[in-house]
Coordinates of C-alpha atoms in Angstrom, one line a residue:
M1 CA 2.5 25.6 -9.8
T2 CA 4.1 22.3 -8.7
V3 CA 1.1 20.2 -9.6
S4 CA -1.0 20.5 -12.8
I5 CA -4.2 18.7 -13.7
A6 CA -6.1 18.4 -17.0
A7 CA -9.3 16.4 -17.7
S8 CA -11.9 15.7 -20.4
G9 CA -15.3 14.1 -20.8
D10 CA -17.0 12.9 -17.6
A11 CA -13.9 13.8 -15.5
A12 CA -14.1 17.4 -16.7
R13 CA -17.9 17.5 -16.1
A14 CA -17.3 16.3 -12.5
I15 CA -14.8 19.1 -12.0
D16 CA -17.3 21.7 -13.4
T17 CA -20.1 20.4 -11.3
V18 CA -18.6 19.4 -8.0
V19 CA -15.7 21.9 -7.4
P20 CA -17.9 25.0 -7.1
R21 CA -19.9 23.2 -4.4
L22 CA -16.7 22.3 -2.6
V23 CA -15.5 25.9 -2.8
A24 CA -18.9 27.2 -1.5
D25 CA -18.7 24.7 1.4
L26 CA -15.2 25.9 2.3
V27 CA -13.8 22.3 2.2
A28 CA -10.2 23.2 1.4
S29 CA -9.8 25.7 4.1
G30 CA -11.7 23.5 6.5
I31 CA -9.3 20.6 5.9
T32 CA -6.4 22.9 6.5
A33 CA -7.9 24.2 9.7
Q34 CA -8.4 20.5 10.7
D35 CA -12.2 20.8 10.9
A36 CA -13.2 17.3 12.0
A37 CA -16.9 17.9 11.3
L38 CA -16.4 17.9 7.5
W39 CA -17.1 14.1 7.2
G40 CA -20.2 14.0 9.4
P41 CA -20.9 13.2 13.1
D42 CA -20.0 9.5 12.8
A43 CA -16.5 10.4 11.6
E44 CA -15.8 13.4 13.8
D45 CA -14.1 11.7 16.7
E46 CA -11.6 9.8 14.4
A47 CA -11.1 12.8 12.2
S48 CA -10.3 15.0 15.1
R49 CA -7.3 12.7 15.8
R50 CA -6.1 12.2 12.2
L51 CA -5.6 15.5 10.5
G52 CA -2.1 16.3 11.6
W53 CA -0.8 15.5 8.0
V54 CA -1.9 19.0 6.8
E55 CA 0.9 20.5 8.8
A56 CA 3.4 17.8 8.3
V57 CA 5.8 20.0 6.2
S58 CA 6.5 22.4 9.1
V59 CA 6.4 19.7 11.8
S60 CA 8.9 17.6 9.9
R61 CA 11.5 20.3 9.1
P62 CA 13.7 19.6 12.1
L63 CA 14.1 16.0 10.9
V64 CA 16.2 17.1 8.0
A65 CA 19.2 18.0 10.0
E66 CA 18.8 15.1 12.5
V67 CA 18.6 12.5 9.7
A68 CA 21.5 14.0 7.8
A69 CA 23.7 13.9 10.9
L70 CA 22.8 10.3 11.6
R71 CA 23.5 9.4 8.0
E72 CA 27.0 11.0 8.2
Q73 CA 27.7 9.1 11.4
L74 CA 26.7 5.8 9.9
L75 CA 28.7 6.4 6.7
A76 CA 31.8 7.3 8.8
Q77 CA 31.5 3.8 10.3
G78 CA 31.2 2.2 6.8
V79 CA 27.5 1.6 7.1
D80 CA 25.9 2.5 3.8
R81 CA 23.2 -0.1 3.3
V82 CA 19.7 0.7 4.6
V83 CA 17.1 -2.0 5.2
L84 CA 13.6 -0.9 6.0
A85 CA 11.3 -3.2 8.0
G86 CA 7.8 -1.8 7.7
M87 CA 4.4 -2.4 6.3
G88 CA 1.8 -0.3 4.4
G89 CA 2.3 3.4 5.1
S90 CA 5.6 2.7 6.8
S91 CA 7.2 1.4 3.6
L92 CA 5.3 2.6 0.6
A93 CA 6.3 6.2 0.7
P94 CA 10.0 5.6 1.4
E95 CA 10.1 3.2 -1.5
V96 CA 8.6 5.8 -3.9
I97 CA 11.0 8.5 -2.6
T98 CA 14.1 6.4 -2.9
R99 CA 13.3 4.9 -6.2
T100 CA 12.5 8.3 -7.7
A101 CA 15.8 9.7 -6.2
G102 CA 17.8 6.8 -7.5
V103 CA 19.2 5.8 -4.1
P104 CA 19.2 2.2 -2.8
L105 CA 16.8 1.1 -0.1
V106 CA 16.1 -2.5 0.7
V107 CA 12.3 -2.6 1.6
L108 CA 11.5 -5.6 3.7
D109 CA 7.6 -5.7 3.7
S110 CA 7.2 -9.4 3.6
T111 CA 7.2 -12.5 5.9
D112 CA 8.2 -14.8 3.0
P113 CA 11.3 -16.7 4.4
A114 CA 13.3 -16.4 1.2
Q115 CA 12.7 -12.6 1.0
V116 CA 13.6 -12.1 4.7
R117 CA 16.7 -14.3 4.3
A118 CA 17.8 -12.3 1.2
A119 CA 17.7 -9.1 3.3
L120 CA 20.0 -10.6 6.0
T121 CA 23.2 -10.0 4.0
D122 CA 26.1 -7.6 4.1
L123 CA 25.4 -7.0 7.8
E124 CA 28.8 -5.3 8.3
R125 CA 27.5 -2.4 6.3
T126 CA 23.8 -2.5 7.2
V127 CA 21.5 -0.4 9.3
L128 CA 18.0 -1.6 9.9
V129 CA 15.1 1.0 10.2
V130 CA 12.2 -0.6 12.1
S131 CA 9.1 1.4 11.3
S132 CA 5.7 0.9 12.9
K133 CA 3.2 3.3 14.3
S134 CA 1.7 0.9 16.8
G135 CA 4.9 -0.9 17.5
S136 CA 3.0 -4.2 17.6
T137 CA 2.8 -5.0 13.8
V138 CA 3.6 -8.8 13.7
E139 CA 5.6 -8.6 10.5
T140 CA 7.8 -5.7 11.6
D141 CA 8.3 -7.2 15.1
S142 CA 9.4 -10.5 13.5
Q143 CA 11.8 -8.8 11.1
R144 CA 13.3 -6.8 14.0
R145 CA 13.8 -10.0 16.0
V146 CA 15.6 -11.8 13.2
F147 CA 17.9 -8.9 12.5
E148 CA 18.7 -8.5 16.1
Q149 CA 19.8 -12.1 16.3
A150 CA 21.7 -11.9 13.0
F151 CA 23.6 -8.8 14.2
Q152 CA 24.5 -10.5 17.5
D153 CA 25.6 -13.7 15.7
A154 CA 27.9 -11.6 13.6
G155 CA 29.4 -9.9 16.6
I156 CA 27.7 -6.6 15.9
D157 CA 26.0 -4.6 18.6
P158 CA 22.4 -4.0 17.4
A159 CA 22.3 -0.8 19.4
G160 CA 24.4 0.9 16.8
R161 CA 22.6 -0.7 13.8
I162 CA 18.9 -0.4 14.5
V163 CA 16.9 2.8 14.1
V164 CA 13.3 2.9 15.2
V165 CA 10.4 5.1 13.9
T166 CA 7.2 4.8 15.9
D167 CA 4.5 6.8 17.6
P168 CA 5.3 8.3 21.0
G169 CA 4.2 6.0 23.9
S170 CA 4.1 2.8 21.8
A171 CA 5.5 -0.4 23.3
L172 CA 8.2 -0.3 20.6
E173 CA 9.4 3.1 21.7
S174 CA 9.9 1.8 25.2
T175 CA 11.7 -1.4 24.3
A176 CA 13.8 0.4 21.7
R177 CA 15.0 3.0 24.2
E178 CA 15.8 0.3 26.7
A179 CA 17.9 -1.5 24.0
G180 CA 19.8 1.7 23.2
Y181 CA 18.4 2.1 19.7
R182 CA 18.1 5.5 18.0
V183 CA 14.4 6.4 18.1
F184 CA 12.4 8.9 16.0
T185 CA 8.9 9.5 17.1
A186 CA 6.3 10.7 14.6
D187 CA 3.2 12.8 15.0
P188 CA 0.5 10.5 16.4
S189 CA -2.3 12.6 14.8
V190 CA -1.2 11.3 11.3
G191 CA -2.5 8.0 10.1
G192 CA -0.1 5.6 8.4
R193 CA -1.3 6.1 4.9
Y194 CA -1.1 9.9 5.2
S195 CA 2.4 9.8 6.7
A196 CA 4.6 10.2 3.6
L197 CA 5.9 13.6 4.8
T198 CA 6.4 12.6 8.4
A199 CA 9.2 10.6 10.1
F200 CA 7.8 7.4 8.6
G201 CA 8.6 8.6 5.0
L202 CA 11.5 10.8 5.7
V203 CA 13.8 9.0 8.1
P204 CA 14.4 5.8 6.0
A205 CA 14.5 7.8 2.7
G206 CA 16.9 10.3 4.2
L207 CA 19.2 7.7 5.6
A208 CA 19.3 6.1 2.2
G209 CA 20.5 9.3 0.6
A210 CA 17.3 11.0 -0.7
D211 CA 17.1 14.8 -0.5
I212 CA 14.2 15.0 2.0
A213 CA 14.6 18.8 2.3
E214 CA 13.8 19.2 -1.3
L215 CA 10.8 16.9 -0.9
L216 CA 9.4 19.1 1.9
D217 CA 10.1 22.2 -0.2
E218 CA 8.1 20.6 -3.1
A219 CA 5.1 20.0 -0.7
D220 CA 5.4 23.5 0.8
A221 CA 5.2 25.1 -2.6
I222 CA 1.7 23.7 -3.2
S223 CA 0.5 23.9 0.4
V224 CA -0.8 27.5 0.2
L225 CA -3.0 26.8 -2.9
L226 CA -4.3 23.6 -1.3
A227 CA -5.6 25.7 1.6
V228 CA -7.5 28.1 -0.5
D229 CA -11.2 27.7 -1.5
T230 CA -10.8 28.2 -5.2
D231 CA -11.6 26.4 -8.5
E232 CA -7.9 26.2 -9.1
N233 CA -7.2 24.1 -6.0
P234 CA -5.7 20.8 -7.3
G235 CA -6.8 18.9 -4.2
L236 CA -10.5 19.9 -4.9
V237 CA -10.1 19.2 -8.6
L238 CA -8.7 15.7 -8.2
G239 CA -11.1 14.9 -5.3
A240 CA -14.0 15.9 -7.5
V241 CA -13.0 13.4 -10.2
L242 CA -12.2 10.6 -7.7
G243 CA -15.5 10.9 -5.8
G244 CA -17.8 13.0 -8.0
T245 CA -18.3 11.4 -11.4
A246 CA -22.0 10.7 -12.2
P247 CA -22.6 7.9 -12.4
L248 CA -19.7 7.1 -10.1
R249 CA -16.7 5.5 -11.7
D250 CA -15.6 3.6 -8.6
K251 CA -12.6 1.8 -10.2
I252 CA -9.6 4.2 -10.5
G253 CA -7.1 3.1 -13.1
I254 CA -3.7 4.6 -12.2
V255 CA -1.3 4.7 -15.3
A256 CA 2.3 5.8 -15.2
D257 CA 2.6 7.7 -18.5
G258 CA 5.8 9.6 -18.7
T259 CA 6.1 10.6 -15.0
H260 CA 9.5 10.8 -13.5
I261 CA 8.1 9.4 -10.2
L262 CA 8.7 5.7 -9.8
G263 CA 6.1 3.6 -8.0
L264 CA 3.7 6.4 -7.1
G265 CA 0.7 4.2 -8.1
D266 CA 1.5 1.7 -5.3
W267 CA 1.4 4.5 -2.7
I268 CA -1.8 5.9 -4.2
E269 CA -3.3 2.4 -4.1
Q270 CA -3.1 2.2 -0.3
L271 CA -4.2 5.8 0.2
L272 CA -7.3 5.3 -1.9
A273 CA -8.3 1.8 -1.0
E274 CA -7.8 2.0 2.8
S275 CA -9.3 5.5 3.0
T276 CA -12.5 4.8 1.0
G277 CA -13.2 1.1 1.0
K278 CA -15.8 0.7 3.8
D279 CA -19.5 0.6 4.6
G280 CA -20.0 -1.3 1.3
R281 CA -18.7 1.7 -0.7
G282 CA -15.3 2.9 -2.0
L283 CA -12.9 3.5 -4.8
L284 CA -10.9 0.5 -6.1
P285 CA -7.4 1.6 -7.3
V286 CA -6.1 -0.5 -10.2
V287 CA -2.4 0.1 -10.9
L288 CA -2.0 -0.3 -14.7
D289 CA 0.7 -0.2 -17.4
L290 CA 0.3 1.7 -20.6
D291 CA -0.7 -1.4 -22.5
S292 CA -2.9 -3.0 -19.8
P293 CA -6.2 -4.3 -21.3
E294 CA -8.3 -2.1 -19.0
V295 CA -6.9 1.2 -20.4
T296 CA -8.5 0.8 -23.8
A297 CA -11.5 -1.4 -22.8
G298 CA -13.9 1.4 -22.4
L299 CA -15.2 0.3 -19.0
S300 CA -18.0 2.5 -17.9
D301 CA -17.0 2.2 -14.2
L302 CA -13.2 2.8 -14.6
Q303 CA -11.8 6.3 -14.3
V304 CA -8.4 6.4 -15.9
V305 CA -5.9 8.7 -14.1
R306 CA -2.6 9.2 -16.0
L307 CA 0.6 10.2 -14.1
V308 CA 2.3 12.2 -16.8
G309 CA 5.5 14.2 -17.3
S310 CA 5.5 17.9 -18.1
R311 CA 2.4 19.3 -19.6
E312 CA 4.3 22.1 -21.4
D313 CA 3.5 20.4 -24.7
E314 CA -0.3 20.8 -24.1
R315 CA -0.8 17.1 -24.9
H316 CA -4.3 16.0 -25.7
V317 CA -6.2 14.4 -22.8
A318 CA -8.0 11.2 -23.9
A319 CA -11.8 11.2 -23.6
G320 CA -13.0 10.8 -20.0
E321 CA -9.5 10.7 -18.6
L322 CA -7.6 12.8 -16.1
E323 CA -3.9 13.6 -16.3
I324 CA -1.8 14.9 -13.4
T325 CA 1.8 16.0 -13.3
G326 CA 4.0 17.5 -10.7
T327 CA 6.8 17.1 -8.1
L328 CA 6.8 14.1 -5.8
G329 CA 6.3 16.2 -2.6
G330 CA 3.6 18.2 -4.3
Q331 CA 1.7 15.1 -5.4
F332 CA 1.9 13.5 -2.0
L333 CA 0.1 16.4 -0.5
V334 CA -2.4 16.9 -3.4
W335 CA -3.4 13.2 -3.3
E336 CA -3.9 13.4 0.5
Y337 CA -6.2 16.4 0.2
A338 CA -8.0 14.8 -2.8
V339 CA -8.7 11.5 -1.0
A340 CA -10.0 13.4 2.0
V341 CA -12.3 15.4 -0.3
A342 CA -13.4 12.2 -2.1
G343 CA -14.3 10.7 1.3
R344 CA -16.6 13.6 2.0
L345 CA -18.3 13.2 -1.4
L346 CA -18.7 9.5 -0.8
G347 CA -20.1 10.0 2.7
I348 CA -17.5 7.9 4.4
N349 CA -14.8 8.4 7.0
P350 CA -11.4 8.5 5.1
F351 CA -9.4 8.1 8.3
D352 CA -10.4 4.8 9.8
Q353 CA -9.8 1.2 8.6
P354 CA -12.5 -0.9 10.5
D355 CA -12.0 -4.2 8.6
V356 CA -8.2 -4.5 8.7
E357 CA -8.0 -6.1 12.1
A358 CA -10.1 -9.1 11.2
A359 CA -7.5 -10.7 9.1
K360 CA -4.9 -10.2 11.8
V361 CA -7.1 -11.9 14.3
A362 CA -7.7 -14.8 12.0
A363 CA -4.0 -15.2 11.3
R364 CA -3.2 -15.2 15.1
A365 CA -5.8 -17.9 15.6
L366 CA -4.2 -20.0 13.0
L367 CA -0.8 -19.5 14.6
D368 CA -2.1 -20.6 17.9
A369 CA -3.9 -23.7 16.6
P370 CA -2.7 -24.4 13.0
T371 CA -3.6 -28.0 12.7
S372 CA -7.2 -27.8 14.1
T373 CA -8.3 -24.8 12.0
T374 CA -6.6 -25.3 8.6
A375 CA -8.8 -27.0 6.0
L376 CA -7.4 -29.7 3.7
P377 CA -7.1 -28.8 0.0
A378 CA -9.9 -30.0 -2.4
F379 CA -7.3 -31.7 -4.6
E380 CA -3.7 -31.4 -5.9
E381 CA -2.6 -31.2 -9.5
D382 CA 0.9 -30.7 -10.9
G383 CA 2.2 -30.0 -7.4
I384 CA -0.4 -27.3 -6.7
A385 CA -2.8 -27.7 -3.8
V386 CA -6.2 -26.3 -4.7
S387 CA -8.6 -24.9 -2.0
A388 CA -11.7 -22.8 -2.3
A389 CA -13.9 -20.7 0.1
G390 CA -16.7 -18.3 0.0
G391 CA -19.1 -20.6 -1.8
L392 CA -16.7 -21.3 -4.7
E393 CA -16.8 -24.7 -6.3
T394 CA -13.4 -26.0 -7.5
G395 CA -14.5 -28.8 -9.8
A396 CA -12.1 -31.7 -10.4
S397 CA -9.2 -29.9 -12.1
L398 CA -7.2 -26.7 -11.9
T399 CA -8.7 -25.5 -15.2
Q400 CA -12.2 -26.0 -13.8
A401 CA -11.3 -24.3 -10.6
V402 CA -9.9 -21.2 -12.4
S403 CA -12.8 -21.1 -14.7
S404 CA -15.2 -21.3 -11.8
L405 CA -13.5 -18.3 -10.1
L406 CA -13.5 -16.2 -13.3
A407 CA -17.1 -17.0 -13.9
A408 CA -17.9 -15.4 -10.5
V409 CA -16.6 -12.0 -11.6
G410 CA -19.7 -9.9 -12.1
E411 CA -20.4 -7.1 -14.6
D412 CA -19.5 -4.5 -12.0
G413 CA -16.9 -6.7 -10.3
Y414 CA -13.1 -7.1 -10.1
L415 CA -10.6 -9.8 -9.6
A416 CA -7.8 -9.5 -7.1
V417 CA -4.6 -11.6 -7.4
Q418 CA -2.9 -12.0 -4.1
A419 CA 0.6 -13.5 -4.3
Y420 CA 2.1 -14.6 -0.9
V421 CA 5.5 -15.1 -2.4
D422 CA 9.0 -13.5 -2.5
R423 CA 8.2 -10.4 -4.5
T424 CA 11.9 -9.9 -5.4
A425 CA 12.2 -13.3 -7.2
G426 CA 11.7 -13.6 -10.9
H427 CA 8.7 -15.9 -10.9
G428 CA 6.7 -14.1 -13.7
L429 CA 3.5 -14.0 -11.6
E430 CA 2.7 -10.4 -12.5
A431 CA 2.2 -11.3 -16.1
L432 CA -1.0 -13.2 -15.0
R433 CA -2.6 -9.8 -14.3
D434 CA -3.0 -8.8 -17.9
L435 CA -4.0 -12.3 -19.0
L436 CA -6.8 -12.3 -16.4
A437 CA -7.9 -8.8 -17.3
E438 CA -8.1 -9.9 -21.0
R439 CA -10.1 -13.0 -20.2
T440 CA -12.6 -11.4 -17.8
G441 CA -12.9 -8.0 -19.4
R442 CA -12.9 -6.5 -15.9
P443 CA -10.3 -4.7 -13.7
V444 CA -7.7 -7.0 -12.1
T445 CA -5.5 -5.9 -9.2
F446 CA -2.2 -7.6 -8.2
G447 CA -0.8 -7.5 -4.7
Y448 CA 1.9 -9.2 -2.8
G449 CA 1.0 -10.6 0.6
P450 CA 1.1 -9.8 3.3
R451 CA 2.1 -6.3 1.9
F452 CA -1.4 -5.7 0.4
L453 CA -3.1 -6.5 3.7
H454 CA -1.9 -3.1 4.8
S455 CA -3.0 -1.5 1.5
T456 CA -6.0 -2.8 -0.3
G457 CA -7.0 -5.3 2.3
Q458 CA -9.5 -2.9 3.9
Y459 CA -11.3 -2.4 0.6
H460 CA -11.5 -6.1 -0.1
K461 CA -13.5 -6.7 3.1
G462 CA -15.2 -3.3 3.6
G463 CA -15.8 -2.1 0.1
P464 CA -18.5 -3.2 -2.4
A465 CA -19.1 -6.9 -2.3
N466 CA -18.2 -7.5 -5.9
G467 CA -14.6 -8.9 -5.7
V468 CA -13.3 -12.4 -6.3
F469 CA -9.9 -13.5 -5.1
L470 CA -7.1 -15.6 -6.4
Q471 CA -4.5 -16.5 -3.8
I472 CA -1.1 -17.9 -4.9
V473 CA 0.9 -19.1 -1.9
S474 CA 4.5 -20.2 -1.8
D475 CA 4.8 -23.3 0.4
E476 CA 8.5 -22.4 1.2
Q477 CA 10.3 -25.4 2.6
D478 CA 13.6 -23.6 3.5
D479 CA 12.0 -21.9 6.5
L480 CA 13.4 -19.3 8.9
A481 CA 12.8 -19.1 12.6
V482 CA 11.4 -16.0 14.3
P483 CA 13.7 -15.6 17.4
G484 CA 11.7 -15.6 20.6
R485 CA 8.4 -16.6 18.9
P486 CA 6.8 -20.1 18.7
F487 CA 6.3 -19.8 14.9
T488 CA 8.5 -19.5 11.8
F489 CA 8.2 -17.0 9.0
G490 CA 6.8 -19.8 6.8
R491 CA 4.1 -20.5 9.3
L492 CA 3.4 -16.8 9.7
I493 CA 2.9 -16.1 6.0
R494 CA 0.7 -19.2 5.4
A495 CA -1.4 -18.2 8.4
Q496 CA -1.8 -14.7 7.0
A497 CA -3.0 -16.1 3.7
A498 CA -5.4 -18.6 5.3
G499 CA -6.6 -16.0 7.8
D500 CA -7.4 -13.4 5.1
A501 CA -9.1 -16.1 3.0
S502 CA -11.3 -17.1 5.9
V503 CA -12.4 -13.5 6.5
L504 CA -13.1 -12.9 2.9
A505 CA -15.2 -16.0 2.8
E506 CA -17.1 -14.8 5.9
H507 CA -17.9 -11.7 3.9
G508 CA -19.2 -13.8 1.0
R509 CA -16.2 -13.2 -1.3
P510 CA -15.2 -16.2 -3.5
V511 CA -11.6 -17.3 -2.9
L512 CA -9.5 -19.7 -4.8
T513 CA -6.2 -20.6 -3.1
L514 CA -3.3 -22.3 -5.0
S515 CA -0.4 -23.4 -2.8
T516 CA 2.9 -24.6 -4.4
R517 CA 6.5 -25.4 -3.7
D518 CA 7.6 -24.6 -7.3
L519 CA 6.5 -21.1 -8.2
S520 CA 8.0 -21.1 -11.7
A521 CA 6.3 -24.3 -12.6
A522 CA 3.1 -23.3 -11.0
T523 CA 3.1 -20.0 -12.9
A524 CA 3.3 -21.9 -16.2
V525 CA 0.4 -24.3 -15.1
V526 CA -1.8 -21.4 -13.9
T527 CA -1.1 -19.5 -17.1
A528 CA -2.2 -22.5 -19.2
A529 CA -5.4 -22.8 -17.1
V530 CA -6.2 -19.1 -17.6
T531 CA -5.7 -19.2 -21.3
T532 CA -7.6 -22.5 -21.9

């Protein structure tokens, strides 16, 4: 078996109680047969157009040879550096695949000017993969434009250096073909977060040098078992724990504990949050380290899931936890089945994302009229502009503002740190996560903006109304123009932060925004405020 699961305590009881019901209801075979009625009448229309992922392995097989041929062609031209411009499902799976395979891939999933500029190097040996289902994603469109201009300025024909992955019929497909770019179209019946084993996951990873044939083989090896209605089906077992604990543990702590797969938690985070966080319900994924405070805090609403190495040693499973091990391709498919199962148990549609668009609309409004719609900060301290929304009071100092935010975290709540900064820079912001978890005694998530807007953003607005939000925004002064657009990357990322804050506030979520030009200094100041 390519995937193995073990559980104890409440997790084991959920398996014993829920899996037989799922087997009796023929859920596994129903998912495989693409039965859109499994999630109720309200979800049936959307589900009928979003179940193509169950046959992704067979549909994607022809890509292996096509991608290999293109890679050889590029290498023959001295092009051995792959940059991926994509957001959410278009970037998370390729990042996991390439990190695990140990091959280089530059993932550009940001509008931070410094991060974009850093990707615009070594153009003579660079191919850009532009990956977007809709073709209209503002981040990806902006990244494509700046690379097109950079290639042209360097005397390089973009037609030989840009590869596009998109859905058939998208505006991007049309413009890409007109420009002479190589285009791969993906199955439109697969949603972005379920697209790991489609062209969105395979094309950039394969061009970077990952063995995508082996990845498909790994998924194929588990696919038969996932289709069978049996107590041994890992998709049913994992789904029962995710959505069937009683009382429901609706925070899912994902801990890498010996697994050979690098970054899988970030991919799971999007799959879980965007699939389940709606209608005031959902499962909050919390990506944790082995020594994160939440792991040993004994939180009654946190289900710990450990991503482990081989279980041949029959290691002991800690009380109430679940452990899962397996190949990367196998885990991709198991988690997709499991989240679909959890959606059925929770009574939600795991294939839509009704609240994602609101933040995009708000950001566009700010780009159209930035001066008339942007509120002034409450005050500035040590070079940090402090703003609040959603009914939060800042007080007169940064320490008071942080304390006010942390006091708003309820007994069943969580804190989300949202860093609109260059995630490749060594600013030390991620260390704040553990400090905040220690201080609040509650789960704390950490996400880079605008990357997380395509991941946990749906849960923040559509899930349970028990989150509070800390935004840290880099007020980057060395800006970068977006060719052919009336805004810069700096204006775009600030609009995305302000737009998301406004939508969160409209949903009654407290938001504290800290804007700064000196991230290192600000990190030290905020750390002091948190520990005071």
